[in-house]
PDB file of C-alpha atoms and ligand atoms in Angstrom:
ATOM      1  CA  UNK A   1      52.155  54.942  44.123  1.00  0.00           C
ATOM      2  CA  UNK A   2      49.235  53.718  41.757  1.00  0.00           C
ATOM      3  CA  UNK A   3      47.476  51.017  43.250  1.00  0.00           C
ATOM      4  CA  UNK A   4      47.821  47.599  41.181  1.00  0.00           C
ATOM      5  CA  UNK A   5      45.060  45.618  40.331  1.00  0.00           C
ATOM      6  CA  UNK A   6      45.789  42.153  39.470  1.00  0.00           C
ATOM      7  CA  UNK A   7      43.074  40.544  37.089  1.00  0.00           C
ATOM      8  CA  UNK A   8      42.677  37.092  37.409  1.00  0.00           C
ATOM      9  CA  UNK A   9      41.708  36.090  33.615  1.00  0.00           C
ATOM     10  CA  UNK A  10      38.063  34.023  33.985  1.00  0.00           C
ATOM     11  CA  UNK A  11      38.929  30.306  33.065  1.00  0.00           C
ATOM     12  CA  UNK A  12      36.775  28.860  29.926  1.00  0.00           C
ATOM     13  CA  UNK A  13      33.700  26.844  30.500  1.00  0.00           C
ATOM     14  CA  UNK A  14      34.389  24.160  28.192  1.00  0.00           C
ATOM     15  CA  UNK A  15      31.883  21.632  26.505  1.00  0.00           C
ATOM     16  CA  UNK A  16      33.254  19.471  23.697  1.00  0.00           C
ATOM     17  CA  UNK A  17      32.724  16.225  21.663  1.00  0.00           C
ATOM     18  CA  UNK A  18      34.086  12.781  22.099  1.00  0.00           C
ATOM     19  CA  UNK A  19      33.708  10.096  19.138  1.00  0.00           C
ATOM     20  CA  UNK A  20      36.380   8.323  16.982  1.00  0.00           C
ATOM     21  CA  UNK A  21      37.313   9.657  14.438  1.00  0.00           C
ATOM     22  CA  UNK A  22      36.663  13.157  14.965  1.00  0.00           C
ATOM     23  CA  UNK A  23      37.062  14.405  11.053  1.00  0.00           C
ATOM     24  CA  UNK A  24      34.466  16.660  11.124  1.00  0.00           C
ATOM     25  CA  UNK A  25      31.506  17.956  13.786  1.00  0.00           C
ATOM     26  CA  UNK A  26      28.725  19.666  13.322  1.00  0.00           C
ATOM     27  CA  UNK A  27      28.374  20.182  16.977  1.00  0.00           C
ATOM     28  CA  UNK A  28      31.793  22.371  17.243  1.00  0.00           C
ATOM     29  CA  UNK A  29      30.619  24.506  14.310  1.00  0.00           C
ATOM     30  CA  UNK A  30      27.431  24.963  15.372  1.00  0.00           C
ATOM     31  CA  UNK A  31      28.417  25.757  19.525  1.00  0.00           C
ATOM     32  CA  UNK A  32      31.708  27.854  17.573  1.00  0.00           C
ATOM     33  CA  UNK A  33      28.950  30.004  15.660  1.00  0.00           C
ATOM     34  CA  UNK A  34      26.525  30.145  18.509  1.00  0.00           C
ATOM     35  CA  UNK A  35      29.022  31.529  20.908  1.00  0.00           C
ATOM     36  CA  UNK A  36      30.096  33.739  18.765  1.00  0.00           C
ATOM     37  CA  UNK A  37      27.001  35.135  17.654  1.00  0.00           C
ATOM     38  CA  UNK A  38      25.212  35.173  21.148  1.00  0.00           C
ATOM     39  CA  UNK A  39      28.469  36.862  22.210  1.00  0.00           C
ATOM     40  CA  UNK A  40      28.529  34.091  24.794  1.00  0.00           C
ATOM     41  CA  UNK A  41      32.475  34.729  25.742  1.00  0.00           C
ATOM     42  CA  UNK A  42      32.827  32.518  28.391  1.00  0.00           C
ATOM     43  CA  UNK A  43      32.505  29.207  26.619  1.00  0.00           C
ATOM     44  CA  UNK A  44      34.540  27.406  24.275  1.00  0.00           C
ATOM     45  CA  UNK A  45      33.811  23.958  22.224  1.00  0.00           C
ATOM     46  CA  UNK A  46      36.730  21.293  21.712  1.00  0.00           C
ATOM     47  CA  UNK A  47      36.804  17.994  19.818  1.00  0.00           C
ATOM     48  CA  UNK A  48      37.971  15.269  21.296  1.00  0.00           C
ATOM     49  CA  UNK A  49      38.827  12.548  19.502  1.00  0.00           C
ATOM     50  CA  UNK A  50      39.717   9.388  22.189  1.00  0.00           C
ATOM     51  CA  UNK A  51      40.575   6.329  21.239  1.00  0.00           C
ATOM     52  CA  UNK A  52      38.942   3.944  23.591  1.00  0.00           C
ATOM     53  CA  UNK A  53      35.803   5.301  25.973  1.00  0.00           C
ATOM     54  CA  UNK A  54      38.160   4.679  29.121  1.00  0.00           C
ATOM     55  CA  UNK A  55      40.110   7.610  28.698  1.00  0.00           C
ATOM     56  CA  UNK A  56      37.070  10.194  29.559  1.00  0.00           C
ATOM     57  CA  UNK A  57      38.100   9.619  32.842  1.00  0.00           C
ATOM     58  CA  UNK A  58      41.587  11.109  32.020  1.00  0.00           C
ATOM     59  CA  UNK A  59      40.347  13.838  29.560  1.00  0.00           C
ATOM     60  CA  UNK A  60      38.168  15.053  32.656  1.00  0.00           C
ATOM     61  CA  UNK A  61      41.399  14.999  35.172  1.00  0.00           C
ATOM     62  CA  UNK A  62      43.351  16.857  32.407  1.00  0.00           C
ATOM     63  CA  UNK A  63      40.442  19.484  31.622  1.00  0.00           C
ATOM     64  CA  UNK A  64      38.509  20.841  35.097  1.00  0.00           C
ATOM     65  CA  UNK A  65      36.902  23.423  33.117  1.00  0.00           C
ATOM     66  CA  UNK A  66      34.845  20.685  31.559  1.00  0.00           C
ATOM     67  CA  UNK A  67      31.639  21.003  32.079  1.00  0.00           C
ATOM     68  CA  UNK A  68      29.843  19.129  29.398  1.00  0.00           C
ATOM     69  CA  UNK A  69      30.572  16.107  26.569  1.00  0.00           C
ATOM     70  CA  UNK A  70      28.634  15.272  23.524  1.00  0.00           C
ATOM     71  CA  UNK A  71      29.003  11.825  22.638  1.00  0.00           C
ATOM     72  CA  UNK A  72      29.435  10.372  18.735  1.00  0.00           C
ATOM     73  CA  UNK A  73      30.074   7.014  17.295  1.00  0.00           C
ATOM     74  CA  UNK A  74      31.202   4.894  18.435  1.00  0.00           C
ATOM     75  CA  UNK A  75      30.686   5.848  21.863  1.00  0.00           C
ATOM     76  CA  UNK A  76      27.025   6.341  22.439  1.00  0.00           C
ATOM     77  CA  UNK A  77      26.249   3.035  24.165  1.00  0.00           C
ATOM     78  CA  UNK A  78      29.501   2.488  25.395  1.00  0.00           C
ATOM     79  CA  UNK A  79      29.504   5.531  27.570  1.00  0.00           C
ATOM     80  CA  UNK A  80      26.800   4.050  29.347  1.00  0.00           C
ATOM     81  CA  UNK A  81      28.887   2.343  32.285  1.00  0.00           C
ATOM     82  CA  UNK A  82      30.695   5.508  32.852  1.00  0.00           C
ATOM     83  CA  UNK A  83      28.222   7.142  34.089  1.00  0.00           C
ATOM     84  CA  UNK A  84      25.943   8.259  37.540  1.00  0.00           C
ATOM     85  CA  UNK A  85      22.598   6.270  38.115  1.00  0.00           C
ATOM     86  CA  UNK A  86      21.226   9.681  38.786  1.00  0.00           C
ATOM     87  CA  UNK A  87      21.930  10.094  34.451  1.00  0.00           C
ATOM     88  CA  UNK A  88      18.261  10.498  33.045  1.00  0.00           C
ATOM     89  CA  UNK A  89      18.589   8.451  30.162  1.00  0.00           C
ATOM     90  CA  UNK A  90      14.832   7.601  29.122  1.00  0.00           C
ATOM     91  CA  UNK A  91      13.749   3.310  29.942  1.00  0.00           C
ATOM     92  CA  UNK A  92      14.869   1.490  26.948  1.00  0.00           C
ATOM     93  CA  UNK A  93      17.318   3.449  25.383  1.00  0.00           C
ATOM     94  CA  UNK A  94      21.010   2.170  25.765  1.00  0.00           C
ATOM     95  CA  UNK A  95      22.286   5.211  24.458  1.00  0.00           C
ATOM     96  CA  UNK A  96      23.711   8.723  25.214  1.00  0.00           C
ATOM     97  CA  UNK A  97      24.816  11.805  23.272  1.00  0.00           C
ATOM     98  CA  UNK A  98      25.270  14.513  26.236  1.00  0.00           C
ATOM     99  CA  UNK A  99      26.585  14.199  29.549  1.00  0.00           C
ATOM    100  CA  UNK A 100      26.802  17.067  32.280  1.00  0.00           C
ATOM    101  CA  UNK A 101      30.233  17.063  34.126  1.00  0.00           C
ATOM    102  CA  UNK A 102      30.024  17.870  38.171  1.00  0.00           C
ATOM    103  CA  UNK A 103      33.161  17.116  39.255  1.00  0.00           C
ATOM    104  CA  UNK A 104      34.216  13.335  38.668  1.00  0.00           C
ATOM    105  CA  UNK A 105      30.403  13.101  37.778  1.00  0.00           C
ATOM    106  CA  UNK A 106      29.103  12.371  35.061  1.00  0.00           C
ATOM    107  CA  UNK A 107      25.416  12.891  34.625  1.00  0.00           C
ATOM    108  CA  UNK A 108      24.079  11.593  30.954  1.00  0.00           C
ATOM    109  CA  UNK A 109      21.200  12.339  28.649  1.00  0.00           C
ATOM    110  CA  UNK A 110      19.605  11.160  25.253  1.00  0.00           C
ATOM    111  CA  UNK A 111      19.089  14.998  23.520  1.00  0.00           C
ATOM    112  CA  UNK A 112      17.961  13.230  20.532  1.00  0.00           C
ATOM    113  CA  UNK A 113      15.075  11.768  21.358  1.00  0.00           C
ATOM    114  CA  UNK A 114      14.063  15.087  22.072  1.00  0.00           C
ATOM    115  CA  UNK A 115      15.614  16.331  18.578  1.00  0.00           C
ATOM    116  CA  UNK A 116      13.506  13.631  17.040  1.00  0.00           C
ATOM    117  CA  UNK A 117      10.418  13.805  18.920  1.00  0.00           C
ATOM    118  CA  UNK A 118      10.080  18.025  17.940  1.00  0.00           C
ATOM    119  CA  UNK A 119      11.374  17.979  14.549  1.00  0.00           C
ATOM    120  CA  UNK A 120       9.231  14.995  13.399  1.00  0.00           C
ATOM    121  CA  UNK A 121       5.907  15.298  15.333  1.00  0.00           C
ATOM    122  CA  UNK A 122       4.502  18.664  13.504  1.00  0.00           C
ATOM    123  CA  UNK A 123       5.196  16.192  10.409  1.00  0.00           C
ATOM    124  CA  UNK A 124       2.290  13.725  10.912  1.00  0.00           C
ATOM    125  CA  UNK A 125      -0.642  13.530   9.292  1.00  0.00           C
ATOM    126  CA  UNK A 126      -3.764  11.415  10.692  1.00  0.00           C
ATOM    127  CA  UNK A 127      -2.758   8.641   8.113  1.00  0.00           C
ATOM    128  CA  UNK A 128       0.535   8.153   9.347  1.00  0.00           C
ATOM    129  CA  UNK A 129      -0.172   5.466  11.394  1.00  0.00           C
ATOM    130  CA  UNK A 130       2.929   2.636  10.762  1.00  0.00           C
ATOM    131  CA  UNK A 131       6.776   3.283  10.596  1.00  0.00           C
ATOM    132  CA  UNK A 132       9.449   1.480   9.363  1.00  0.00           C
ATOM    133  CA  UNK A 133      12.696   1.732  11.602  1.00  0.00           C
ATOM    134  CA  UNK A 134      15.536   1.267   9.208  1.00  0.00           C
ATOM    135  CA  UNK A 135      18.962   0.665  11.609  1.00  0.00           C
ATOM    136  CA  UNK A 136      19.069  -0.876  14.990  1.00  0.00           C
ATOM    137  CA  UNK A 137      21.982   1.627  16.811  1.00  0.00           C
ATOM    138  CA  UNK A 138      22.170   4.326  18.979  1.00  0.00           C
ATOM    139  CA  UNK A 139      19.665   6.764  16.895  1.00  0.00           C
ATOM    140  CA  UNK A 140      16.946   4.105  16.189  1.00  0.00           C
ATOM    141  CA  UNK A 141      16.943   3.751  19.743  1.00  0.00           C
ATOM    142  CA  UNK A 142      15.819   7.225  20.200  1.00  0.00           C
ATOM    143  CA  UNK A 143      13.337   6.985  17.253  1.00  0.00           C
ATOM    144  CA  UNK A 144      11.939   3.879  18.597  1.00  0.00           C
ATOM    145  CA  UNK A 145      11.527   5.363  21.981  1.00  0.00           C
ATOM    146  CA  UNK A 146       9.548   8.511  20.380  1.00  0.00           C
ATOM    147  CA  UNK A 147       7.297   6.575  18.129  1.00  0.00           C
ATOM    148  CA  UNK A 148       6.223   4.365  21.354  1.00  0.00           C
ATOM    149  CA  UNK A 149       5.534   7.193  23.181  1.00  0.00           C
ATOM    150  CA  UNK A 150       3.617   8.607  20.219  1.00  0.00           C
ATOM    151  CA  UNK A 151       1.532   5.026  20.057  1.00  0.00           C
ATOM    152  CA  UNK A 152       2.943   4.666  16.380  1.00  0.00           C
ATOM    153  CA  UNK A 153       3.663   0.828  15.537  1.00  0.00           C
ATOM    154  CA  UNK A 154       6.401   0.256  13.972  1.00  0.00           C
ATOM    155  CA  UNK A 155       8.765  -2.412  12.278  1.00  0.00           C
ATOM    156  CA  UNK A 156      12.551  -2.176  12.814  1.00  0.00           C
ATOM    157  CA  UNK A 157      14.646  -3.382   9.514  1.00  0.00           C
ATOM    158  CA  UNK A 158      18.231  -4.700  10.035  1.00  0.00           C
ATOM    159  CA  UNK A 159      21.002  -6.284   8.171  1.00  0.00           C
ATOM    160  CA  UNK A 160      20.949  -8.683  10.440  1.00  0.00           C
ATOM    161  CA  UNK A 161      18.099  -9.308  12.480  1.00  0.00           C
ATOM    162  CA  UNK A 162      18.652 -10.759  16.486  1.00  0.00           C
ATOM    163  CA  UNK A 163      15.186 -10.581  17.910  1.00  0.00           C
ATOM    164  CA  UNK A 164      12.043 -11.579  15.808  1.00  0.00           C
ATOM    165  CA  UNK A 165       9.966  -8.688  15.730  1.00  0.00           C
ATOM    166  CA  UNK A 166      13.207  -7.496  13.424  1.00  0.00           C
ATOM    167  CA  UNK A 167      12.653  -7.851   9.648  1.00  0.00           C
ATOM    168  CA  UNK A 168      15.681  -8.145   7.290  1.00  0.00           C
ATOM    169  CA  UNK A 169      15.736  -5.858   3.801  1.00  0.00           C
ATOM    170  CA  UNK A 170      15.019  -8.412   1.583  1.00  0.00           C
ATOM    171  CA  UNK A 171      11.777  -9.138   3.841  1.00  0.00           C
ATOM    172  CA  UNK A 172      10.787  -5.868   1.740  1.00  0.00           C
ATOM    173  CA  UNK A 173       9.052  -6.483  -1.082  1.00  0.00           C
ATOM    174  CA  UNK A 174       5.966  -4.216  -2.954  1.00  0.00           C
ATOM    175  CA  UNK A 175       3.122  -5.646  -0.964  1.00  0.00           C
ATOM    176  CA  UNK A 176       4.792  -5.653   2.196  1.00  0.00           C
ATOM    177  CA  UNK A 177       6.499  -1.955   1.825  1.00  0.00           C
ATOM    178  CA  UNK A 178       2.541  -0.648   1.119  1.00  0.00           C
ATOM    179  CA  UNK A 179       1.761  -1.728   5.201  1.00  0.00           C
ATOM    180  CA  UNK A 180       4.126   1.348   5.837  1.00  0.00           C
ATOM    181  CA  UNK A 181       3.289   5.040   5.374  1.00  0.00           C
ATOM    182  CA  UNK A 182       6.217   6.655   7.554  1.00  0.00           C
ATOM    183  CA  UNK A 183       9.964   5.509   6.452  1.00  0.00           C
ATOM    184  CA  UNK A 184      12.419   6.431   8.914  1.00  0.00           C
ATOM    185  CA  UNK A 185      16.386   6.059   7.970  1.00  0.00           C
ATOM    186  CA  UNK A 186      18.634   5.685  10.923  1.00  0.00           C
ATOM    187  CA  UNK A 187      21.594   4.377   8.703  1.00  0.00           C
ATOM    188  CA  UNK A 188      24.380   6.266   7.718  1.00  0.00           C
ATOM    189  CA  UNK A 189      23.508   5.415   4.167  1.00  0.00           C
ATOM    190  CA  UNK A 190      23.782   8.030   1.628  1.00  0.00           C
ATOM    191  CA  UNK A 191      25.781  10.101   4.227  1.00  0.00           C
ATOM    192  CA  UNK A 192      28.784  12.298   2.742  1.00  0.00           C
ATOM    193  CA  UNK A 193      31.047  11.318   1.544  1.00  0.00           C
ATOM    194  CA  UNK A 194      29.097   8.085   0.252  1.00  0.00           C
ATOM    195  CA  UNK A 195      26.549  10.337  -1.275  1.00  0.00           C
ATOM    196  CA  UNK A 196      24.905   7.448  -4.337  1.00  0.00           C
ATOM    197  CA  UNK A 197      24.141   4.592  -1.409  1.00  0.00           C
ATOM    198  CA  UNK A 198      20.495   4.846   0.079  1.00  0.00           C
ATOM    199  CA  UNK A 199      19.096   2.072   1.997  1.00  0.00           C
ATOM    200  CA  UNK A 200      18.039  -0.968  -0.469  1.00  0.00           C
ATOM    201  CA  UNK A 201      14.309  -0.785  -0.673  1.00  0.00           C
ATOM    202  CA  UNK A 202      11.190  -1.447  -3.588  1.00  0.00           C
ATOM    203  CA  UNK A 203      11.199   2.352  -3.665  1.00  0.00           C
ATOM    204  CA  UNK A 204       8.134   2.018  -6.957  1.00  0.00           C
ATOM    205  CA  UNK A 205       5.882   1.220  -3.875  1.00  0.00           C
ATOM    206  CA  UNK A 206       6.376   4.450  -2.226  1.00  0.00           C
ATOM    207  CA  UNK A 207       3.222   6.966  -3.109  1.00  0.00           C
ATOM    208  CA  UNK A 208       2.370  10.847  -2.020  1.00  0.00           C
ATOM    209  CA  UNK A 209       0.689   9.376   1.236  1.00  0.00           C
ATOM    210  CA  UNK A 210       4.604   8.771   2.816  1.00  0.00           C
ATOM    211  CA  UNK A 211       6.149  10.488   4.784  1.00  0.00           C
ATOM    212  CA  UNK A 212      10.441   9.801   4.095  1.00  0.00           C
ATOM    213  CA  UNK A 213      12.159  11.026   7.265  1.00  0.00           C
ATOM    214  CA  UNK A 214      16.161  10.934   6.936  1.00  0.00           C
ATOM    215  CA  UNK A 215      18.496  11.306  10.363  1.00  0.00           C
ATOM    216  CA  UNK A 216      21.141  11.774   7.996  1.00  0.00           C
ATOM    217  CA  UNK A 217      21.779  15.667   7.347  1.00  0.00           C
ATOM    218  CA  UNK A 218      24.528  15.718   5.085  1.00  0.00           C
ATOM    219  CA  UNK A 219      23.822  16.002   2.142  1.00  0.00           C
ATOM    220  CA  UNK A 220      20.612  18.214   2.839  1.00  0.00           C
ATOM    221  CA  UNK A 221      18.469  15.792   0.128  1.00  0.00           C
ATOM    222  CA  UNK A 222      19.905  11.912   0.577  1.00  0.00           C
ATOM    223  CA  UNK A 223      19.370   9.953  -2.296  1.00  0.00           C
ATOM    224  CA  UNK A 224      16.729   8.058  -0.168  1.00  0.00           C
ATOM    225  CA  UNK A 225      14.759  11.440   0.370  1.00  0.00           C
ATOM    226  CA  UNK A 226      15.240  11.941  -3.477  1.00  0.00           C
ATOM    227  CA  UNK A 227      13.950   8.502  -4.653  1.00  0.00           C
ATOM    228  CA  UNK A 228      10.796   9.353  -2.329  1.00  0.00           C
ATOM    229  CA  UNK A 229      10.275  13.078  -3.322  1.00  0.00           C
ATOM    230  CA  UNK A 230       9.900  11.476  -6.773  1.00  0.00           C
ATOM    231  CA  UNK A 231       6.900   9.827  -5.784  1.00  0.00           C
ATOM    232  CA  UNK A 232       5.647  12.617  -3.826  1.00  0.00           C
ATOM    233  CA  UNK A 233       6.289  11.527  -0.594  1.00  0.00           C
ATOM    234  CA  UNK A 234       6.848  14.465   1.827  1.00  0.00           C
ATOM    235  CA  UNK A 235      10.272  14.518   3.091  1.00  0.00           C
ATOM    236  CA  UNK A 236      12.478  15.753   6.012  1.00  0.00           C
ATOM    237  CA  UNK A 237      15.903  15.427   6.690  1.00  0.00           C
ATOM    238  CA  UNK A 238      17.907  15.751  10.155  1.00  0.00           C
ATOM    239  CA  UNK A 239      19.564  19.169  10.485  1.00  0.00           C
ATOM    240  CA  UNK A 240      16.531  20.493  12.710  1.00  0.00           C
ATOM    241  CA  UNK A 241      16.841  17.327  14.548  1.00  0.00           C
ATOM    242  CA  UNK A 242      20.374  18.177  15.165  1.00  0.00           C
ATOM    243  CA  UNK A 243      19.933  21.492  16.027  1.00  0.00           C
ATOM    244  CA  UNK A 244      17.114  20.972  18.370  1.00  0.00           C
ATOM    245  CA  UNK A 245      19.417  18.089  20.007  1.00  0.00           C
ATOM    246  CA  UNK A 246      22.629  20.912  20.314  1.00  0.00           C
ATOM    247  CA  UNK A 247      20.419  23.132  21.927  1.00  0.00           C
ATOM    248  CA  UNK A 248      18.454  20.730  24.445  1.00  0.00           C
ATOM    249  CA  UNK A 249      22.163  19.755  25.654  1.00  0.00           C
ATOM    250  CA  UNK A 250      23.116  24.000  25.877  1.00  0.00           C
ATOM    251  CA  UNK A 251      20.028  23.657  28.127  1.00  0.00           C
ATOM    252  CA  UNK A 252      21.051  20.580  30.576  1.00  0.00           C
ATOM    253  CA  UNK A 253      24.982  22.362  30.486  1.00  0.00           C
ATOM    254  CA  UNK A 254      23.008  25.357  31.941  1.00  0.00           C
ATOM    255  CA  UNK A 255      20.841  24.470  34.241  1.00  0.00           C
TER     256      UNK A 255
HETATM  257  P1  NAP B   1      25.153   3.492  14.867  1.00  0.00           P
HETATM  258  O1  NAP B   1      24.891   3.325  16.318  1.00  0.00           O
HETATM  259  O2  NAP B   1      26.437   3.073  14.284  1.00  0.00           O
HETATM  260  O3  NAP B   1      23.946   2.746  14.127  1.00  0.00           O
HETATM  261  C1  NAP B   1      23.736   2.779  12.746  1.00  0.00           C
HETATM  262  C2  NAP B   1      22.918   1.556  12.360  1.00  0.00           C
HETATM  263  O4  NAP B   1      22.730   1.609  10.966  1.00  0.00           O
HETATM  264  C3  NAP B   1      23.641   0.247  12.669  1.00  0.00           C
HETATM  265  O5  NAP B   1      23.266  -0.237  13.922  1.00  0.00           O
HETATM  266  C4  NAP B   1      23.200  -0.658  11.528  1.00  0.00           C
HETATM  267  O6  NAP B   1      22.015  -1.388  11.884  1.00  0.00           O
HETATM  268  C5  NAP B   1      22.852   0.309  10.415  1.00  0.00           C
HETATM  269  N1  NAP B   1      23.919   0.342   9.408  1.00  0.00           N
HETATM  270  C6  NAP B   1      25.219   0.721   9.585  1.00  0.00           C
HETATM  271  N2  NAP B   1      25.889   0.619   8.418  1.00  0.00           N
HETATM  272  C7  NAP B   1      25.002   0.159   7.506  1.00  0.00           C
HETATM  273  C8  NAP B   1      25.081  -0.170   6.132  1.00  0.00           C
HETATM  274  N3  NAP B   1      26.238  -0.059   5.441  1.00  0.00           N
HETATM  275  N4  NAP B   1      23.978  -0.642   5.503  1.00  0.00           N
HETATM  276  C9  NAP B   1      22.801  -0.769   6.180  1.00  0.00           C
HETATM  277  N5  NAP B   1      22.664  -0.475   7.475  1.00  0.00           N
HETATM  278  C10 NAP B   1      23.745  -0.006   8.140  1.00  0.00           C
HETATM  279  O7  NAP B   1      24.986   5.016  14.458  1.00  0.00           O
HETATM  280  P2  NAP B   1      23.942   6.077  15.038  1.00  0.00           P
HETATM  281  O8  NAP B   1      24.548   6.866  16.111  1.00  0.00           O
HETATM  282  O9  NAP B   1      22.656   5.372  15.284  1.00  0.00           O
HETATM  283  O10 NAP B   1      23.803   7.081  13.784  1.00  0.00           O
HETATM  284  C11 NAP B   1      23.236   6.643  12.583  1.00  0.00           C
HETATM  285  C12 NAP B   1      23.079   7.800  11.601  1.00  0.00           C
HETATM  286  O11 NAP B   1      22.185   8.777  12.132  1.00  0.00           O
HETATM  287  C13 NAP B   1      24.382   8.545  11.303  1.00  0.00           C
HETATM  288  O12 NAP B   1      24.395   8.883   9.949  1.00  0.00           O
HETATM  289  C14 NAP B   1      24.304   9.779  12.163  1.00  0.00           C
HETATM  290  O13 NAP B   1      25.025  10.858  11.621  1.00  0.00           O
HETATM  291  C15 NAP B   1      22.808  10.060  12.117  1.00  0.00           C
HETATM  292  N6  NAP B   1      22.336  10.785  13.292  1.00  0.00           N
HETATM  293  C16 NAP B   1      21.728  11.974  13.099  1.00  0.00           C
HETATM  294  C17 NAP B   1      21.247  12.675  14.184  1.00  0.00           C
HETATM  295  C18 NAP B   1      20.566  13.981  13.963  1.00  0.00           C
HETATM  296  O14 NAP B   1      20.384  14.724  14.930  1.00  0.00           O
HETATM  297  N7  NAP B   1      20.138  14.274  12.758  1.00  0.00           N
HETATM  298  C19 NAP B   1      21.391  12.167  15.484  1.00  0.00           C
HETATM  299  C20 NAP B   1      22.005  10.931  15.640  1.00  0.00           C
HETATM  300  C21 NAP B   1      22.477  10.249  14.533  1.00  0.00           C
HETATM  301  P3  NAP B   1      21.915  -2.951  11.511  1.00  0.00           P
HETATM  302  O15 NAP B   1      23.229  -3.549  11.915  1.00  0.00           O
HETATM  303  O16 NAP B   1      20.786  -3.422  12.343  1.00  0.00           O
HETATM  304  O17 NAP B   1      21.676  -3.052  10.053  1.00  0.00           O
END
């Protein structure tokens, strides 16, 4: 008789994304593609969409082929207490987007700072020499954190100001926009489907020496980029970001 050979099908490594609401990810269509493509056939990429940050605890009982989470809004900061001390989340930054899983572990990161750091750096030119932060959540934190490390002074702008060093929009006028040469959105404004909002700033003051750098990536040209490629600012938006963060986190999944 034939010997039988039993083949124990290979479970899944499985990375995914938790945020509420989940309608639609870049990061599962971009690790979907990438998989496919790098014929990478060991790895699959789920959304989850939890309700409440709690239930990661649960997702990871349910799933023990998990081996690493992106976090979204409006989890970023809230993830924080879930996780080891041993997480490597840069001093200052109250936020992470990737976590490795090692058992009931969870080990976090901040990929976008890294996104942000590579994507914008090659950008700067030896005039660029004073941001203006517009947004106070999870992704200013990162851009913050980057521009202090580059020794770039910056202004944060908020709807609503809580510390003083925080200027509110209408704090903008001509004169004072003119201080700034690097404008650096961090708001979901002008982000799909919302496509005709753009922060509200004295945009006439904006000249060819600005740079306009948008964290928003869809669409590819915000209305805020638009309103400063008129004036000849250069301009960047945040797909490269985003794909620089994806891979940094296929990095700390693998190593
Ligand atoms: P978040 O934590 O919710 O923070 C967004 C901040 O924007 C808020 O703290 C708020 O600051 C300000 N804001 C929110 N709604 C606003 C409105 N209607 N008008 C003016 N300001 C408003 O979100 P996040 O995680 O930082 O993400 C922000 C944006 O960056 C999103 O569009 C996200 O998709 C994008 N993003 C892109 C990348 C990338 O890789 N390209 C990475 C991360 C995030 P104040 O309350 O102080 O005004």
């Amino acid at each position: 008789m034939a010997d039988i050979v039993f083949f124990q099908s290979t479970p899944l490594r499985t990375f995914g994304l938790i945020g509420y609401p989940l309608s639609h990810s870049f990061s599962e269509k971009y690790f979907t593609e990438k998989f496919s493509r790098e014929q990478i056939n060991d790895c699959r990429y789920e959304l989850y969409p939890i309700r409440s940050v709690d239930e990661v605890k649960q997702l990871i009982r349910s799933f023990p082929h998990l081996k690493g989470l992106n976090v979204t809004i409006p989890y970023k900061q809230q993830i924080i207490k879930l996780l080891t001390d041993a997480s490597e989340i840069p001093e200052g930054i109250r936020a992470c987007n990737c976590i490795k899983i090692e058992g009931k572990i969870l080990i976090g990161y901040n990929t976008d700072c890294i996104g942000f750091e590579k994507s914008f750096t090659p950008l700067l030119q030896p005039h660029h020499k004073k941001a203006l932060v517009l947004g106070t959540g999870g992704a200013a934190a990162a851009v913050v954190y980057v521009l202090k490390k580059l020794g770039i002074n910056f202004t944060s702008v908020s709807r609503s100001p809580l510390q003083s060093s925080v200027i509110k929009y209408s704090d903008l006028n001509e004169k004072k926009l003119k201080e700034y040469n690097i404008i650096i959105n961090t708001t979901p404004l002008g982000m799909y489907p919302q496509t005709d909002s753009c922060p509200p700033l004295p945009y006439q003051a904006i000249t060819e020496k600005f740079l306009l750098y948008d964290l928003v990536y869809n669409p590819a040209q915000t209305l805020f980029l638009s309103k400063g490629a008129a004036k000849g600012a250069a301009i960047k938006n945040g797909e490269e970001m985003l794909i620089l963060q994806a891979e940094e986190s296929w990095k700390i999944w693998n190593s």
